[in-house]
XYZ file of C-alpha atoms in Angstrom:
533
model
C 143.623 43.222 130.783
C 144.528 43.680 127.093
C 143.024 46.365 124.854
C 140.728 43.994 122.941
C 139.245 42.690 126.198
C 138.714 46.250 127.412
C 136.972 47.071 124.114
C 134.653 44.092 124.479
C 133.780 45.016 128.064
C 133.240 48.631 127.043
C 130.897 47.564 124.242
C 128.994 45.279 126.605
C 128.662 48.092 129.144
C 127.398 50.464 126.462
C 124.906 47.890 125.207
C 123.685 47.273 128.737
C 123.286 50.996 129.297
C 121.338 51.430 126.060
C 119.148 48.424 126.864
C 118.388 49.780 130.341
C 117.510 53.158 128.855
C 115.293 51.604 126.196
C 113.533 49.311 128.673
C 113.050 51.929 131.383
C 109.360 52.355 132.159
C 109.608 55.365 134.420
C 108.949 56.393 138.014
C 105.413 56.526 139.432
C 104.956 58.948 142.350
C 101.725 58.557 144.338
C 100.144 61.089 146.708
C 98.507 59.064 149.491
C 95.726 60.228 151.818
C 97.639 58.929 154.851
C 99.682 61.378 156.922
C 102.546 58.923 157.340
C 104.208 56.055 155.493
C 102.405 52.848 156.526
C 104.204 50.355 158.738
C 106.702 48.510 156.515
C 107.302 45.322 158.513
C 104.503 43.207 157.005
C 101.238 43.949 158.852
C 100.687 47.559 157.855
C 98.842 50.296 159.681
C 96.929 53.201 158.042
C 93.950 50.972 157.238
C 93.414 49.342 153.851
C 95.468 52.104 152.184
C 98.452 50.818 154.137
C 97.833 47.304 152.805
C 97.356 48.674 149.293
C 100.710 50.418 149.181
C 103.022 48.555 151.575
C 101.240 45.249 152.135
C 100.503 43.651 148.776
C 103.509 45.362 147.172
C 106.464 44.236 149.307
C 104.683 41.160 150.652
C 102.364 38.293 149.770
C 99.809 36.364 151.764
C 99.205 32.646 151.554
C 96.076 33.775 149.700
C 95.995 36.880 147.485
C 93.296 38.870 145.691
C 92.804 38.772 141.918
C 93.280 42.423 140.934
C 93.452 41.903 137.178
C 89.945 43.031 136.142
C 87.977 46.266 136.353
C 84.825 44.531 135.097
C 84.009 42.064 137.867
C 84.309 41.872 141.671
C 87.641 40.524 142.900
C 87.936 37.043 144.334
C 90.580 35.119 146.235
C 93.399 33.441 144.297
C 96.422 31.349 145.272
C 99.324 33.335 146.659
C 102.137 31.688 148.596
C 99.765 28.742 149.048
C 98.804 26.940 145.852
C 95.811 25.211 147.466
C 93.874 25.222 150.731
C 91.165 22.852 151.921
C 89.142 22.080 155.014
C 89.176 18.552 156.415
C 85.923 16.804 155.516
C 85.846 14.960 158.870
C 86.925 17.879 161.089
C 86.012 21.268 159.715
C 88.266 23.024 162.180
C 91.351 21.693 160.371
C 92.665 23.360 157.205
C 95.608 22.261 155.083
C 97.618 24.783 153.062
C 99.966 23.511 150.349
C 102.768 26.014 149.765
C 104.386 27.220 146.566
C 107.776 25.586 145.968
C 110.892 27.597 145.134
C 109.790 30.976 146.486
C 112.530 33.195 147.926
C 112.320 36.251 150.140
C 113.977 39.419 148.854
C 117.040 38.637 150.982
C 117.457 35.284 149.193
C 116.249 33.069 152.043
C 113.694 30.336 151.400
C 109.976 30.666 152.060
C 108.600 27.456 153.602
C 106.207 26.122 156.210
C 108.441 27.117 159.125
C 108.334 30.717 157.843
C 104.514 30.622 157.917
C 104.474 29.426 161.530
C 107.103 32.050 162.440
C 104.915 34.790 160.937
C 101.805 33.614 162.764
C 103.812 33.571 165.982
C 104.933 37.165 165.424
C 101.216 38.140 165.666
C 99.680 35.615 168.059
C 102.370 34.284 170.392
C 103.559 36.930 172.824
C 106.181 34.485 174.186
C 107.894 34.136 170.782
C 111.090 36.193 170.356
C 109.767 37.626 167.074
C 106.432 38.723 168.571
C 105.803 42.317 167.497
C 103.136 44.306 169.395
C 102.761 46.815 166.537
C 102.132 44.128 163.918
C 99.995 42.125 166.336
C 97.780 45.184 166.848
C 97.174 45.230 163.086
C 96.955 41.492 162.385
C 95.560 39.667 165.417
C 92.014 40.977 164.950
C 92.112 39.889 161.290
C 92.388 36.189 162.237
C 90.275 35.706 165.384
C 89.296 32.180 164.340
C 92.850 30.811 164.424
C 93.415 28.476 167.382
C 96.607 26.724 166.300
C 99.047 26.066 163.486
C 101.905 23.712 162.767
C 104.380 22.540 160.159
C 103.316 19.295 158.486
C 106.260 19.210 156.107
C 108.423 21.819 154.350
C 105.600 22.776 151.971
C 102.522 22.037 154.081
C 100.983 23.943 156.984
C 97.988 22.971 159.075
C 95.858 25.713 160.642
C 93.120 24.889 163.123
C 90.219 27.144 164.040
C 88.403 27.487 167.348
C 85.173 26.345 165.711
C 84.341 25.493 162.099
C 84.781 28.670 160.078
C 84.177 28.867 156.329
C 85.469 32.469 156.319
C 89.056 31.501 157.267
C 90.512 31.956 153.735
C 89.357 35.588 153.732
C 90.973 36.127 157.123
C 94.265 34.553 156.063
C 94.428 36.842 153.009
C 95.229 39.728 155.405
C 98.363 38.085 156.810
C 101.629 39.038 155.109
C 104.799 36.948 155.213
C 108.010 38.644 156.422
C 111.469 37.048 156.200
C 112.652 35.334 159.413
C 116.233 35.305 158.080
C 116.234 39.078 157.482
C 114.916 39.690 161.008
C 117.711 37.506 162.420
C 120.329 39.217 160.249
C 119.227 42.674 161.466
C 119.771 41.822 165.105
C 116.232 40.556 165.762
C 115.000 44.143 165.607
C 111.693 45.091 163.978
C 112.832 48.712 164.022
C 115.845 47.784 161.874
C 113.656 45.509 159.730
C 111.300 48.445 159.004
C 114.175 50.238 157.246
C 115.263 47.180 155.244
C 112.248 44.872 155.020
C 112.186 41.598 153.158
C 109.046 39.959 151.833
C 108.263 37.822 148.789
C 106.226 40.475 146.938
C 106.724 42.042 143.489
C 108.352 45.185 144.943
C 111.419 45.715 147.149
C 111.584 48.702 149.511
C 114.765 50.739 149.000
C 114.018 53.949 150.932
C 111.910 54.627 154.001
C 111.644 58.131 155.477
C 108.776 58.394 157.996
C 106.155 61.058 157.127
C 108.054 61.933 153.948
C 108.684 59.191 151.417
C 109.006 55.509 150.614
C 110.566 54.129 147.442
C 110.299 50.661 145.898
C 111.910 48.967 142.919
C 110.792 45.822 141.068
C 111.730 42.407 142.408
C 112.905 40.787 139.138
C 112.820 37.267 140.592
C 109.217 37.473 141.765
C 107.569 34.058 141.612
C 104.603 35.273 139.514
C 106.391 36.330 136.324
C 103.248 37.959 134.956
C 103.308 40.422 137.853
C 106.942 41.509 137.777
C 106.581 45.322 137.750
C 107.306 47.265 134.574
C 108.159 50.536 136.294
C 111.672 51.463 137.402
C 110.457 52.797 140.726
C 107.311 53.337 142.801
C 107.352 56.310 145.185
C 104.846 56.980 147.991
C 104.318 60.489 149.388
C 101.963 61.168 152.350
C 99.624 64.061 151.456
C 96.648 63.952 153.842
C 95.034 67.226 152.674
C 92.973 66.885 149.467
C 93.858 70.289 147.987
C 97.543 69.675 148.670
C 97.271 66.431 146.696
C 95.645 68.272 143.790
C 98.351 70.975 143.842
C 101.085 68.322 143.859
C 99.535 66.624 140.818
C 99.130 69.878 138.898
C 102.733 70.913 139.603
C 104.160 67.556 138.557
C 105.424 66.623 142.020
C 103.346 63.430 141.850
C 101.766 61.466 139.000
C 98.795 59.978 140.848
C 96.630 61.066 143.756
C 94.119 59.199 145.843
C 90.747 60.889 146.561
C 91.068 64.191 144.672
C 89.126 67.148 146.079
C 85.662 66.952 144.436
C 85.570 70.644 143.520
C 88.820 70.182 141.585
C 87.612 67.265 139.449
C 86.176 69.339 136.559
C 89.264 71.528 136.222
C 91.573 68.507 136.470
C 89.694 66.847 133.630
C 89.890 70.058 131.557
C 93.642 70.142 132.171
C 93.986 66.602 130.791
C 94.248 64.624 134.049
C 92.145 61.426 133.806
C 89.812 60.760 136.749
C 89.505 57.013 137.270
C 86.604 55.553 139.269
C 84.991 52.180 139.842
C 82.551 50.513 142.190
C 84.122 48.557 145.008
C 82.995 46.956 148.285
C 83.059 50.049 150.506
C 80.831 51.906 152.889
C 81.148 55.171 154.805
C 79.267 55.085 158.079
C 78.986 56.271 161.599
C 79.686 53.259 163.786
C 77.350 53.687 166.744
C 78.184 53.004 170.376
C 75.788 50.763 172.286
C 77.320 51.239 175.722
C 75.107 52.375 178.599
C 73.993 55.966 178.144
C 74.491 56.083 174.366
C 71.580 57.795 172.561
C 71.885 55.161 169.845
C 70.477 52.466 172.114
C 67.050 53.804 171.080
C 66.059 52.434 167.677
C 63.837 55.476 167.097
C 66.866 57.767 167.282
C 68.915 55.452 165.043
C 66.169 55.384 162.423
C 65.554 59.126 162.687
C 69.220 59.859 162.011
C 69.205 57.585 158.953
C 66.073 59.330 157.652
C 67.581 62.800 158.176
C 70.507 62.441 155.762
C 70.232 64.202 152.402
C 72.321 61.728 150.440
C 71.485 63.314 147.077
C 72.691 66.660 148.390
C 75.847 65.005 149.670
C 76.418 63.489 146.227
C 76.139 66.970 144.711
C 78.667 68.247 147.271
C 81.054 65.487 146.169
C 80.603 66.276 142.478
C 78.954 62.887 141.920
C 81.812 60.850 143.427
C 79.663 58.587 145.630
C 76.847 56.056 145.612
C 74.056 56.967 148.087
C 73.552 54.293 150.737
C 70.294 52.344 150.898
C 71.787 49.902 153.391
C 75.061 48.933 155.008
C 76.105 47.126 151.802
C 76.034 48.852 148.394
C 72.805 48.628 146.344
C 72.643 45.458 144.280
C 75.253 43.654 146.375
C 74.822 39.866 146.443
C 74.300 39.820 150.226
C 71.867 42.769 150.318
C 68.634 40.776 150.733
C 65.248 42.503 151.159
C 65.196 44.728 154.254
C 61.917 46.400 155.278
C 63.357 49.683 156.573
C 63.967 52.067 153.680
C 67.108 54.155 154.083
C 66.102 57.453 152.459
C 65.521 61.101 153.374
C 62.214 61.599 155.196
C 62.409 64.649 157.466
C 58.842 64.416 158.778
C 59.178 60.777 159.755
C 62.552 61.509 161.382
C 61.029 64.287 163.479
C 58.097 62.055 164.415
C 60.414 59.271 165.618
C 62.499 61.722 167.631
C 59.359 63.173 169.197
C 58.289 59.673 170.229
C 61.721 59.326 171.847
C 61.230 62.610 173.715
C 63.431 64.784 171.527
C 63.152 67.576 168.972
C 64.582 71.011 168.149
C 63.683 72.316 171.634
C 65.123 69.250 173.363
C 67.740 67.893 170.959
C 69.759 64.728 171.258
C 73.274 65.983 172.075
C 76.316 63.850 171.396
C 79.926 63.808 170.187
C 81.282 62.027 167.121
C 84.951 61.282 166.392
C 86.026 61.860 162.787
C 89.299 61.992 160.839
C 90.655 64.647 158.502
C 91.691 62.087 155.862
C 92.536 58.413 155.521
C 92.007 55.175 153.645
C 88.473 55.054 152.233
C 87.495 58.115 154.290
C 86.680 60.137 151.140
C 86.411 63.845 152.148
C 85.567 63.476 155.852
C 85.619 67.102 156.971
C 83.066 68.619 154.537
C 81.003 65.423 154.509
C 80.642 65.305 158.285
C 79.832 69.008 158.470
C 77.067 68.387 155.924
C 75.695 65.505 158.008
C 75.937 67.609 161.156
C 73.632 70.174 159.511
C 71.188 67.475 158.364
C 70.896 66.029 161.862
C 70.509 69.437 163.490
C 67.491 70.050 161.252
C 65.555 67.217 162.919
C 66.808 67.630 166.480
C 70.140 65.810 166.813
C 72.924 68.178 167.862
C 76.367 66.783 167.089
C 79.815 67.935 168.177
C 82.532 66.785 165.764
C 85.980 66.057 167.177
C 88.754 65.563 164.613
C 91.592 63.088 165.233
C 94.358 61.799 162.953
C 93.341 58.728 160.922
C 95.749 56.248 162.478
C 94.705 57.509 165.920
C 91.064 56.901 164.984
C 91.956 53.341 163.954
C 93.568 52.770 167.354
C 90.449 54.176 169.080
C 88.309 51.827 166.961
C 90.371 48.854 168.116
C 90.271 49.981 171.765
C 86.458 50.163 171.840
C 83.822 52.677 172.875
C 84.362 52.008 176.590
C 88.052 52.932 176.435
C 89.174 56.363 177.610
C 90.616 57.057 174.150
C 87.058 57.239 172.783
C 86.680 60.501 174.769
C 83.031 59.969 175.561
C 82.020 59.873 171.888
C 78.888 57.954 170.951
C 80.011 57.166 167.382
C 83.032 57.178 165.116
C 83.030 57.948 161.400
C 84.592 54.915 159.731
C 84.871 53.539 156.218
C 84.552 49.774 155.996
C 85.938 47.035 153.789
C 83.118 44.755 152.581
C 84.943 42.199 150.447
C 84.330 39.177 152.651
C 81.743 37.942 155.174
C 83.918 38.258 158.240
C 85.505 41.654 157.537
C 82.362 43.120 155.996
C 79.717 42.033 158.522
C 80.620 39.614 161.299
C 83.490 41.420 163.015
C 81.456 44.581 163.695
C 78.659 43.042 165.757
C 79.543 39.590 167.102
C 79.196 39.599 170.895
C 82.549 38.003 171.723
C 84.433 40.286 169.284
C 83.811 43.389 171.403
C 87.026 45.319 171.981
C 89.721 44.433 172.862
C 88.941 40.881 171.650
C 87.977 42.236 168.210
C 86.674 45.276 166.380
C 83.093 45.372 167.664
C 83.825 48.973 168.705
C 80.307 49.753 169.896
C 79.888 46.658 172.148
C 76.743 45.630 170.286
C 75.438 42.245 171.402
C 72.232 40.659 170.141
C 71.491 37.006 170.990
C 69.448 36.816 167.765
C 72.392 37.912 165.609
C 75.148 35.608 166.831
C 73.385 32.420 165.586
C 73.281 33.985 162.108
C 77.030 34.612 162.274
C 77.524 30.986 163.354
C 75.388 29.844 160.416
C 77.704 31.674 157.991
C 80.788 30.125 159.579
C 79.326 26.626 159.414
C 78.052 26.931 155.843
C 80.696 25.844 153.352
C 78.297 25.927 150.387
C 78.539 29.379 148.782
C 74.880 29.669 147.739
C 73.582 28.694 151.170
C 76.110 31.032 152.788
C 74.821 33.903 150.635
C 71.281 33.376 151.957
C 72.555 33.492 155.544
C 74.463 36.705 154.809
C 71.321 38.271 153.327
C 69.474 37.610 156.584
C 72.287 39.320 158.493
C 72.231 42.384 156.268
C 68.455 42.644 156.499
C 68.850 42.838 160.272
C 71.626 45.453 159.932
C 69.215 47.670 158.004
C 65.926 46.941 159.771
C 67.510 47.681 163.154
C 69.390 50.732 161.763
C 72.526 49.457 163.469
C 74.775 52.063 161.769
C 74.273 55.508 160.320
C 74.398 54.360 156.690
C 75.512 57.262 154.516
C 77.347 56.469 151.303
C 79.725 54.316 149.270
C 82.900 55.579 147.614
C 83.759 55.140 143.913
C 87.517 54.974 144.566
C 88.317 58.165 142.631
C 91.915 58.723 141.566
C 93.395 61.503 139.455
C 96.313 60.529 137.240
C 98.884 62.198 135.067
C 98.131 61.499 131.387
C 101.541 59.784 131.301
C 100.297 56.967 133.547
C 99.428 54.012 131.320
C 98.361 50.407 131.891
C 96.499 50.840 135.178
C 93.485 48.547 135.641
C 91.327 49.768 138.534
C 90.103 46.597 140.215
C 86.802 46.476 142.093
C 88.799 46.167 145.271
C 90.375 48.208 148.066
C 93.737 46.920 146.816
C 95.313 47.516 143.399
C 98.045 45.978 141.236
C 100.818 48.410 140.285
C 102.782 45.852 138.262
C 101.274 46.576 134.774
C 101.738 50.361 135.007
C 104.226 52.308 132.887
C 104.993 56.009 132.522
C 104.777 57.137 128.895
C 107.657 59.240 127.593
């Protein structure tokens, strides 16, 4: 190589270095509420927080969520499928037209055979790629799916067991992993977890369980408007709220989920923005209805709901909640007009308990499973202790047993009859309310009792299942809304859950974090964010 050529190459290298420096948009380090890095293979664990950080970052679904606005509720948008439609003559058959030209991070092609391969990894235990860990996360998300097949390279047909208008919402949970990468890594999901390949806007470059995960932008992402601006996204598990606050103050992280409420004022004074927004969330006790459960008596269920001092709880949380007046948030489109008023009424609570044969001298005694942290769980330890005191005041004596969040999720999937539930009559769980199936149907449908689904409490009401069927068979949105209102009215009138509060998705950020739009959604888009210099 002659000297002039070396000079040219040197100048090009210098220019490239200067360009990279000028275009660098920084590193965003996030303190999560989870105690471990979520599963990285496609179907994440750790609840919706897992999907937020290692689902819709590294991966896409056939259908995605629009996370671009803070001003309106999110809705479904095309992802790896450009269109989807139900057959007018057979409403069990759906056709998905796939996006052409999409590549996985490893360079292999996304097509219809990849979709079928990914559904097999969850639903077909005879398939070589079947993964019990991912199946445990994904199978219950798509209970309606009966079959699927390749029509052509860019078309997939999915059939449901019965007509089901909620299928698009179910499919939005299913992430597409690369079959070629799995083959290349010796057909090992354990190896794939360390070097995953999806089609999403971020590529995982480092995975250290319980410590750290790092992602960089995928420059060839198919949606050019969502190619990330940051240089790197770093996830750090910090399950204890005060530890998250300390990490933010010290500069170890730039963003924390669910800051400790008593730290909010001082964080604001120190210049850390606190970002909140409404989103489809509730924070409940999911009640067991197995034989012997105290919650089989509607008088006890109603008494517990009337005992909760939700205004006092809001004060405890420094205002970071919306008091529950039902299972769904107030003003929600499916709320309807229930007759039972969820509000504090100590005298009425005591009266109902007395009618049921209980009171301070003869309290209801029971055990509740709770977590110490977790996705959407807000501040579960002080909140549950507050509720414990409220219930004791009317004659319900509660023992709280704390388990790790991912363990609680596994207990929820196993069901109240399983030994892992440890004789508890309820679990404290935060629920995703963004779609009819995930928000309402899956909790109470008779044939979705564990292990077939996530009806943890084994509730079964012959009057409720026809309402669920009505929703599934109603493809007109306005008519479907009316059916969903009837369901929610029954949720409230029968006091089927202990309905406590709704989160406001609080996050504390470094003042250097710019460009974040907090969607009204459990999931968020990290692509527009930059770190100011």
